[in-house]
């Protein structure tokens, strides 16, 4: 039986041909395809300015720069995320202030976030874990009352919505990822949704060395920029993916519903929140009942691999990494995030899966866990 990975991008022949056309054109770095992708992404989010970059990490870092965040400032986020979410805070010289996750949603606990605000707090970075949106009403109420910028780490929630409003079509600065494992991909890449054209022009300078070019061939540099522009090769992939995003997400919701239908509830795993209206179901992640198992998570992953099924881990609680331990964070600081990060596994979920694949995964999970569960 073929190996079933936990994710796989779906690239059609038309997109492959489009990449070939870009390669033959002689213009392979940032150019017309990148501008076209920006225009189509802008239409996707209701006309707001959008600029593409080489990664969502770069988008987050430059969003912090746009927001004026720097040394001496604090930025609130949750440790249950990919480490990039906190790394970018450190990159601009600010201090990450972690608060624990909410048990039900596994997203940032906004009550704790509000309690963590100090006179030095400049921004909040919420993360839509597995594509389930953070409560935008509560988030922006907090931000407005405390005069904070919001930089949405929506890396995993492309095409998701909050109460019928598409993520990115409202709010402050919103970063999406187009990494190979995301709901739509450009191979590597991402974008930032901005508030107005002034922000967009500054962002354009930040992503390419701070350069402003003049009509006479001259140029100037008036801000410290970096190198994060997207290539037209990547943009061509993104252009092939965006029109298919709605269909991709609809299929993901169908597959997630099948997981809920076929998953053996006697296994004592904690399943994610069953949101079929707002989440884009970027991942399906049960929490293993490790305290009742006679094997650890690594052994579970290995046994599933032996059965031809790939399993990921997204994510360990990042404050337990050496980098953050050296900053003073300790085990026990954020018990909910630590528990979720210790027990989470990511099961296969991608649009090309067949219904039978979900049944196969659920049967394999039962077959691995039942013999090792204590009564």
Tab-separated table of C-alpha atoms in Angstrom:
chain	number	residue	atom	x	y	z
A	1	UNK	CA	0.000	0.000	0.000
A	2	UNK	CA	1.287	3.497	-0.877
A	3	UNK	CA	2.704	5.679	1.877
A	4	UNK	CA	0.211	8.335	2.997
A	5	UNK	CA	2.011	11.527	4.111
A	6	UNK	CA	0.432	13.927	6.597
A	7	UNK	CA	0.224	16.511	3.802
A	8	UNK	CA	0.923	16.829	0.088
A	9	UNK	CA	0.553	19.844	-2.233
A	10	UNK	CA	-1.816	19.529	-5.208
A	11	UNK	CA	-0.127	21.103	-8.249
A	12	UNK	CA	-2.030	20.708	-11.539
A	13	UNK	CA	-0.577	20.478	-15.038
A	14	UNK	CA	-1.690	24.009	-15.933
A	15	UNK	CA	0.393	25.373	-13.065
A	16	UNK	CA	3.395	23.292	-14.073
A	17	UNK	CA	3.048	24.688	-17.599
A	18	UNK	CA	2.770	28.229	-16.238
A	19	UNK	CA	6.039	27.796	-14.333
A	20	UNK	CA	7.644	26.601	-17.561
A	21	UNK	CA	6.415	29.735	-19.329
A	22	UNK	CA	8.006	31.912	-16.646
A	23	UNK	CA	11.304	30.063	-16.989
A	24	UNK	CA	11.226	30.512	-20.773
A	25	UNK	CA	10.323	34.189	-20.472
A	26	UNK	CA	13.709	35.187	-19.090
A	27	UNK	CA	12.043	37.111	-16.242
A	28	UNK	CA	12.145	34.782	-13.251
A	29	UNK	CA	12.566	37.105	-10.270
A	30	UNK	CA	9.960	39.627	-9.039
A	31	UNK	CA	7.947	40.843	-12.011
A	32	UNK	CA	4.542	40.663	-13.716
A	33	UNK	CA	3.460	37.367	-12.124
A	34	UNK	CA	4.181	38.661	-8.633
A	35	UNK	CA	2.166	41.821	-9.326
A	36	UNK	CA	-0.681	39.718	-10.747
A	37	UNK	CA	-0.712	37.505	-7.657
A	38	UNK	CA	-0.828	40.594	-5.434
A	39	UNK	CA	-3.829	41.903	-7.372
A	40	UNK	CA	-5.678	38.589	-7.154
A	41	UNK	CA	-4.922	38.232	-3.449
A	42	UNK	CA	-6.187	41.767	-2.913
A	43	UNK	CA	-9.460	40.834	-4.613
A	44	UNK	CA	-9.635	37.752	-2.371
A	45	UNK	CA	-9.546	39.947	0.752
A	46	UNK	CA	-12.015	42.554	-0.457
A	47	UNK	CA	-9.658	45.030	-2.103
A	48	UNK	CA	-7.176	45.624	0.728
A	49	UNK	CA	-3.539	46.148	-0.358
A	50	UNK	CA	-1.534	42.912	-0.415
A	51	UNK	CA	2.177	42.462	-1.024
A	52	UNK	CA	3.884	39.106	-1.549
A	53	UNK	CA	7.180	38.059	-0.003
A	54	UNK	CA	9.538	35.106	0.157
A	55	UNK	CA	8.063	33.788	3.422
A	56	UNK	CA	5.371	34.500	5.996
A	57	UNK	CA	8.178	34.853	8.527
A	58	UNK	CA	9.498	37.837	6.573
A	59	UNK	CA	5.975	39.256	6.400
A	60	UNK	CA	5.636	39.048	10.196
A	61	UNK	CA	9.010	40.641	10.847
A	62	UNK	CA	8.342	43.534	8.480
A	63	UNK	CA	4.841	43.951	9.898
A	64	UNK	CA	6.449	44.550	13.286
A	65	UNK	CA	8.693	47.147	11.667
A	66	UNK	CA	5.671	48.829	10.068
A	67	UNK	CA	4.017	48.900	13.489
A	68	UNK	CA	7.059	50.655	14.949
A	69	UNK	CA	7.936	47.793	17.293
A	70	UNK	CA	11.544	47.716	18.450
A	71	UNK	CA	13.910	47.533	21.414
A	72	UNK	CA	12.223	47.991	24.778
A	73	UNK	CA	8.796	47.015	23.455
A	74	UNK	CA	6.773	43.928	24.366
A	75	UNK	CA	4.690	41.784	22.022
A	76	UNK	CA	2.165	39.286	23.365
A	77	UNK	CA	1.758	35.890	21.710
A	78	UNK	CA	1.211	32.214	22.537
A	79	UNK	CA	3.994	29.618	22.805
A	80	UNK	CA	1.870	27.050	20.938
A	81	UNK	CA	3.006	27.939	17.436
A	82	UNK	CA	5.851	27.522	14.991
A	83	UNK	CA	8.914	29.196	16.496
A	84	UNK	CA	8.930	31.893	13.793
A	85	UNK	CA	6.091	33.657	15.616
A	86	UNK	CA	8.418	34.557	18.495
A	87	UNK	CA	11.666	34.686	16.527
A	88	UNK	CA	10.467	37.720	14.576
A	89	UNK	CA	9.779	39.570	17.833
A	90	UNK	CA	13.375	38.951	18.902
A	91	UNK	CA	14.643	39.940	15.442
A	92	UNK	CA	13.290	43.491	15.808
A	93	UNK	CA	14.766	43.734	19.307
A	94	UNK	CA	11.493	43.440	21.226
A	95	UNK	CA	10.538	41.047	24.007
A	96	UNK	CA	8.105	38.159	23.438
A	97	UNK	CA	5.548	37.929	26.237
A	98	UNK	CA	3.958	34.491	26.169
A	99	UNK	CA	0.511	33.699	27.513
A	100	UNK	CA	-1.072	30.268	27.704
A	101	UNK	CA	-3.392	28.622	25.195
A	102	UNK	CA	-7.127	28.155	25.577
A	103	UNK	CA	-7.877	24.471	26.169
A	104	UNK	CA	-10.843	24.237	23.780
A	105	UNK	CA	-9.600	26.181	20.764
A	106	UNK	CA	-5.858	25.666	21.391
A	107	UNK	CA	-5.418	29.300	20.323
A	108	UNK	CA	-4.157	32.122	22.530
A	109	UNK	CA	-6.213	32.669	25.696
A	110	UNK	CA	-7.344	36.259	25.153
A	111	UNK	CA	-8.328	36.787	28.797
A	112	UNK	CA	-4.749	35.976	29.790
A	113	UNK	CA	-3.466	38.143	26.944
A	114	UNK	CA	-5.308	41.169	28.268
A	115	UNK	CA	-3.948	40.581	31.776
A	116	UNK	CA	-0.409	40.481	30.346
A	117	UNK	CA	-0.596	43.994	28.882
A	118	UNK	CA	1.876	46.475	30.398
A	119	UNK	CA	2.862	50.060	29.500
A	120	UNK	CA	5.562	48.526	27.260
A	121	UNK	CA	3.137	46.372	25.225
A	122	UNK	CA	2.944	47.521	21.614
A	123	UNK	CA	1.304	44.634	19.770
A	124	UNK	CA	-0.387	41.240	19.911
A	125	UNK	CA	0.410	38.400	17.512
A	126	UNK	CA	-2.453	35.869	17.587
A	127	UNK	CA	-2.011	32.544	15.785
A	128	UNK	CA	-4.861	30.671	14.075
A	129	UNK	CA	-3.632	27.203	15.022
A	130	UNK	CA	-4.539	24.537	12.440
A	131	UNK	CA	-6.681	27.106	10.601
A	132	UNK	CA	-9.173	27.745	13.430
A	133	UNK	CA	-9.580	31.526	13.762
A	134	UNK	CA	-8.893	33.319	17.019
A	135	UNK	CA	-11.960	35.216	18.310
A	136	UNK	CA	-11.549	38.387	16.243
A	137	UNK	CA	-14.273	40.305	18.093
A	138	UNK	CA	-12.612	39.860	21.475
A	139	UNK	CA	-9.131	40.354	19.981
A	140	UNK	CA	-9.889	43.706	18.392
A	141	UNK	CA	-11.881	44.886	21.380
A	142	UNK	CA	-8.772	44.374	23.516
A	143	UNK	CA	-6.527	46.020	20.926
A	144	UNK	CA	-8.761	49.070	20.589
A	145	UNK	CA	-9.131	49.644	24.331
A	146	UNK	CA	-5.386	49.331	24.943
A	147	UNK	CA	-4.283	51.036	21.695
A	148	UNK	CA	-2.286	48.050	20.450
A	149	UNK	CA	-1.399	46.957	16.949
A	150	UNK	CA	-2.522	43.490	15.897
A	151	UNK	CA	-0.312	41.427	13.610
A	152	UNK	CA	-2.328	38.350	12.722
A	153	UNK	CA	-0.234	35.221	12.228
A	154	UNK	CA	-2.768	33.742	9.829
A	155	UNK	CA	-0.141	31.481	8.262
A	156	UNK	CA	-2.464	28.496	8.582
A	157	UNK	CA	-5.866	30.131	8.033
A	158	UNK	CA	-5.934	31.129	4.354
A	159	UNK	CA	-9.583	30.945	3.280
A	160	UNK	CA	-10.937	30.627	6.827
A	161	UNK	CA	-13.482	33.114	8.156
A	162	UNK	CA	-14.680	34.751	11.339
A	163	UNK	CA	-18.494	34.869	11.515
A	164	UNK	CA	-18.715	34.876	7.734
A	165	UNK	CA	-16.012	37.494	7.165
A	166	UNK	CA	-12.958	36.131	5.362
A	167	UNK	CA	-9.741	36.278	7.378
A	168	UNK	CA	-7.662	39.100	5.930
A	169	UNK	CA	-10.640	41.122	4.692
A	170	UNK	CA	-10.742	43.100	7.941
A	171	UNK	CA	-8.526	43.880	10.907
A	172	UNK	CA	-4.990	45.238	11.075
A	173	UNK	CA	-1.897	43.608	9.536
A	174	UNK	CA	-2.458	40.004	8.407
A	175	UNK	CA	0.268	37.555	7.376
A	176	UNK	CA	-0.452	34.426	5.302
A	177	UNK	CA	1.929	31.585	4.450
A	178	UNK	CA	2.213	29.810	1.094
A	179	UNK	CA	4.692	27.183	2.310
A	180	UNK	CA	4.443	23.762	0.670
A	181	UNK	CA	2.332	22.332	3.512
A	182	UNK	CA	-0.271	25.134	3.529
A	183	UNK	CA	-3.805	25.098	2.059
A	184	UNK	CA	-2.460	26.953	-0.967
A	185	UNK	CA	1.210	27.108	-1.838
A	186	UNK	CA	3.748	28.964	-3.912
A	187	UNK	CA	6.473	26.468	-2.974
A	188	UNK	CA	7.851	28.929	-0.451
A	189	UNK	CA	6.360	32.350	0.154
A	190	UNK	CA	3.774	34.423	1.896
A	191	UNK	CA	2.088	37.805	1.889
A	192	UNK	CA	1.031	40.664	4.121
A	193	UNK	CA	-2.383	42.300	3.989
A	194	UNK	CA	-1.979	46.001	4.745
A	195	UNK	CA	-4.250	48.861	5.780
A	196	UNK	CA	-3.511	51.424	3.087
A	197	UNK	CA	-1.236	52.282	0.186
A	198	UNK	CA	1.181	54.255	2.385
A	199	UNK	CA	1.859	51.115	4.433
A	200	UNK	CA	2.135	49.113	1.217
A	201	UNK	CA	4.760	51.462	-0.237
A	202	UNK	CA	6.829	51.312	2.936
A	203	UNK	CA	6.510	47.522	2.967
A	204	UNK	CA	7.789	47.392	-0.632
A	205	UNK	CA	10.925	49.210	0.495
A	206	UNK	CA	11.395	47.006	3.539
A	207	UNK	CA	11.233	43.805	1.477
A	208	UNK	CA	13.945	44.955	-0.965
A	209	UNK	CA	16.782	46.753	0.831
A	210	UNK	CA	14.897	49.993	1.482
A	211	UNK	CA	15.407	51.103	-2.111
A	212	UNK	CA	13.334	53.752	-3.897
A	213	UNK	CA	14.061	53.963	-7.625
A	214	UNK	CA	13.758	57.179	-9.623
A	215	UNK	CA	12.701	57.677	-13.229
A	216	UNK	CA	16.154	58.981	-14.214
A	217	UNK	CA	17.776	55.714	-13.147
A	218	UNK	CA	18.902	56.964	-9.776
A	219	UNK	CA	17.838	55.555	-6.440
A	220	UNK	CA	17.735	56.329	-2.741
A	221	UNK	CA	17.615	54.332	0.498
A	222	UNK	CA	15.878	55.988	3.443
A	223	UNK	CA	14.934	52.946	5.582
A	224	UNK	CA	16.786	49.791	6.600
A	225	UNK	CA	15.353	47.020	4.451
A	226	UNK	CA	16.114	43.379	3.794
A	227	UNK	CA	15.797	40.845	0.984
A	228	UNK	CA	12.439	39.097	0.962
A	229	UNK	CA	10.916	39.578	-2.491
A	230	UNK	CA	8.967	36.727	-4.107
A	231	UNK	CA	10.112	35.319	-7.457
A	232	UNK	CA	7.789	35.103	-10.448
A	233	UNK	CA	8.420	31.350	-10.426
A	234	UNK	CA	6.800	31.132	-6.992
A	235	UNK	CA	4.081	33.599	-7.982
A	236	UNK	CA	3.125	31.441	-10.967
A	237	UNK	CA	2.512	28.538	-8.590
A	238	UNK	CA	0.453	30.781	-6.325
A	239	UNK	CA	-1.627	32.001	-9.264
A	240	UNK	CA	-2.469	28.390	-10.096
A	241	UNK	CA	-3.405	27.649	-6.483
A	242	UNK	CA	-5.557	30.638	-5.513
A	243	UNK	CA	-8.528	29.851	-7.816
A	244	UNK	CA	-8.572	26.328	-6.363
A	245	UNK	CA	-8.390	27.397	-2.711
A	246	UNK	CA	-12.142	27.319	-2.071
A	247	UNK	CA	-12.375	23.811	-3.476
A	248	UNK	CA	-9.326	22.706	-1.521
A	249	UNK	CA	-10.844	23.976	1.719
A	250	UNK	CA	-14.246	22.457	0.997
A	251	UNK	CA	-12.585	19.077	0.551
A	252	UNK	CA	-10.600	19.554	3.757
A	253	UNK	CA	-13.844	20.169	5.648
A	254	UNK	CA	-15.309	16.979	4.177
A	255	UNK	CA	-12.257	14.995	5.257
A	256	UNK	CA	-12.307	16.529	8.744
A	257	UNK	CA	-15.971	15.554	9.080
A	258	UNK	CA	-15.026	11.994	8.134
A	259	UNK	CA	-12.368	11.974	10.839
A	260	UNK	CA	-14.955	12.940	13.434
A	261	UNK	CA	-17.284	10.242	12.099
A	262	UNK	CA	-14.765	7.393	12.036
A	263	UNK	CA	-12.426	8.219	14.932
A	264	UNK	CA	-12.764	5.707	17.773
A	265	UNK	CA	-13.904	7.736	20.797
A	266	UNK	CA	-12.986	4.882	23.164
A	267	UNK	CA	-9.302	5.693	22.561
A	268	UNK	CA	-9.547	8.648	24.988
A	269	UNK	CA	-7.851	10.999	22.518
A	270	UNK	CA	-8.898	14.656	22.714
A	271	UNK	CA	-10.152	15.745	19.300
A	272	UNK	CA	-9.947	19.338	18.042
A	273	UNK	CA	-12.881	21.720	18.190
A	274	UNK	CA	-15.418	20.580	15.579
A	275	UNK	CA	-15.811	23.862	13.672
A	276	UNK	CA	-17.091	23.188	10.160
A	277	UNK	CA	-18.196	26.773	9.516
A	278	UNK	CA	-15.098	28.922	10.098
A	279	UNK	CA	-11.958	26.743	10.093
A	280	UNK	CA	-10.176	25.887	6.845
A	281	UNK	CA	-8.997	22.615	8.446
A	282	UNK	CA	-5.343	23.119	7.736
A	283	UNK	CA	-4.576	20.197	10.070
A	284	UNK	CA	-6.408	17.489	12.012
A	285	UNK	CA	-4.757	17.005	15.406
A	286	UNK	CA	-5.915	14.639	18.145
A	287	UNK	CA	-4.121	14.691	21.492
A	288	UNK	CA	-2.775	11.294	22.503
A	289	UNK	CA	-3.730	9.918	25.946
A	290	UNK	CA	-0.058	9.532	26.870
A	291	UNK	CA	-0.716	9.062	30.586
A	292	UNK	CA	-2.724	5.932	29.744
A	293	UNK	CA	-0.326	4.546	27.129
A	294	UNK	CA	2.572	2.148	27.498
A	295	UNK	CA	4.385	3.842	24.587
A	296	UNK	CA	5.479	7.409	23.993
A	297	UNK	CA	4.619	9.685	21.084
A	298	UNK	CA	7.765	8.797	19.182
A	299	UNK	CA	6.846	5.125	19.265
A	300	UNK	CA	3.316	5.944	18.093
A	301	UNK	CA	4.687	7.903	15.128
A	302	UNK	CA	7.083	5.080	14.268
A	303	UNK	CA	4.318	2.452	14.429
A	304	UNK	CA	2.106	4.563	12.158
A	305	UNK	CA	5.002	4.953	9.720
A	306	UNK	CA	5.420	1.171	9.691
A	307	UNK	CA	1.773	1.025	8.600
A	308	UNK	CA	2.485	3.436	5.749
A	309	UNK	CA	1.031	6.559	7.372
A	310	UNK	CA	2.912	9.795	8.013
A	311	UNK	CA	2.313	11.697	11.258
A	312	UNK	CA	3.596	15.168	12.127
A	313	UNK	CA	3.930	17.198	15.331
A	314	UNK	CA	2.685	20.804	15.218
A	315	UNK	CA	3.902	22.125	17.616
A	316	UNK	CA	5.943	21.646	20.771
A	317	UNK	CA	5.460	24.587	23.146
A	318	UNK	CA	8.282	26.863	22.033
A	319	UNK	CA	9.119	28.377	25.443
A	320	UNK	CA	10.692	25.015	26.326
A	321	UNK	CA	13.298	25.393	23.559
A	322	UNK	CA	16.813	26.235	24.744
A	323	UNK	CA	16.687	29.730	23.232
A	324	UNK	CA	13.724	30.695	25.394
A	325	UNK	CA	14.793	28.712	28.464
A	326	UNK	CA	17.925	30.877	28.452
A	327	UNK	CA	15.618	33.917	28.572
A	328	UNK	CA	14.080	32.625	31.801
A	329	UNK	CA	11.053	30.638	30.658
A	330	UNK	CA	10.568	27.337	32.487
A	331	UNK	CA	8.468	24.162	32.365
A	332	UNK	CA	5.170	24.797	34.077
A	333	UNK	CA	4.908	28.431	32.944
A	334	UNK	CA	2.151	27.658	30.416
A	335	UNK	CA	0.634	24.297	31.382
A	336	UNK	CA	-2.103	24.141	28.745
A	337	UNK	CA	0.278	24.851	25.856
A	338	UNK	CA	2.793	22.394	27.311
A	339	UNK	CA	0.200	19.637	27.620
A	340	UNK	CA	-1.112	20.169	24.085
A	341	UNK	CA	2.405	20.415	22.670
A	342	UNK	CA	3.438	17.207	24.453
A	343	UNK	CA	0.477	15.147	23.232
A	344	UNK	CA	-0.432	16.530	19.804
A	345	UNK	CA	-0.046	14.615	16.555
A	346	UNK	CA	-0.959	15.731	13.035
A	347	UNK	CA	-2.765	13.095	10.991
A	348	UNK	CA	-2.917	13.097	7.175
A	349	UNK	CA	-5.222	15.744	5.735
A	350	UNK	CA	-4.935	17.127	2.198
A	351	UNK	CA	-7.436	17.558	-0.653
A	352	UNK	CA	-6.288	14.639	-2.818
A	353	UNK	CA	-7.017	12.112	-0.064
A	354	UNK	CA	-9.819	9.641	-0.680
A	355	UNK	CA	-12.550	8.988	1.870
A	356	UNK	CA	-11.053	5.539	2.325
A	357	UNK	CA	-7.749	7.106	3.358
A	358	UNK	CA	-9.418	8.645	6.422
A	359	UNK	CA	-10.905	5.263	7.341
A	360	UNK	CA	-7.465	3.692	6.894
A	361	UNK	CA	-5.852	6.275	9.209
A	362	UNK	CA	-8.534	5.891	11.865
A	363	UNK	CA	-8.218	2.104	11.742
A	364	UNK	CA	-4.441	2.378	12.064
A	365	UNK	CA	-4.693	4.714	15.059
A	366	UNK	CA	-7.040	2.251	16.754
A	367	UNK	CA	-4.790	-0.660	15.909
A	368	UNK	CA	-1.739	1.074	17.383
A	369	UNK	CA	-3.371	2.526	20.498
A	370	UNK	CA	-5.805	-0.117	21.708
A	371	UNK	CA	-3.151	-2.695	22.682
A	372	UNK	CA	-1.161	-0.094	24.668
A	373	UNK	CA	-3.973	1.641	26.542
A	374	UNK	CA	-4.456	0.913	30.216
A	375	UNK	CA	-8.006	0.163	31.366
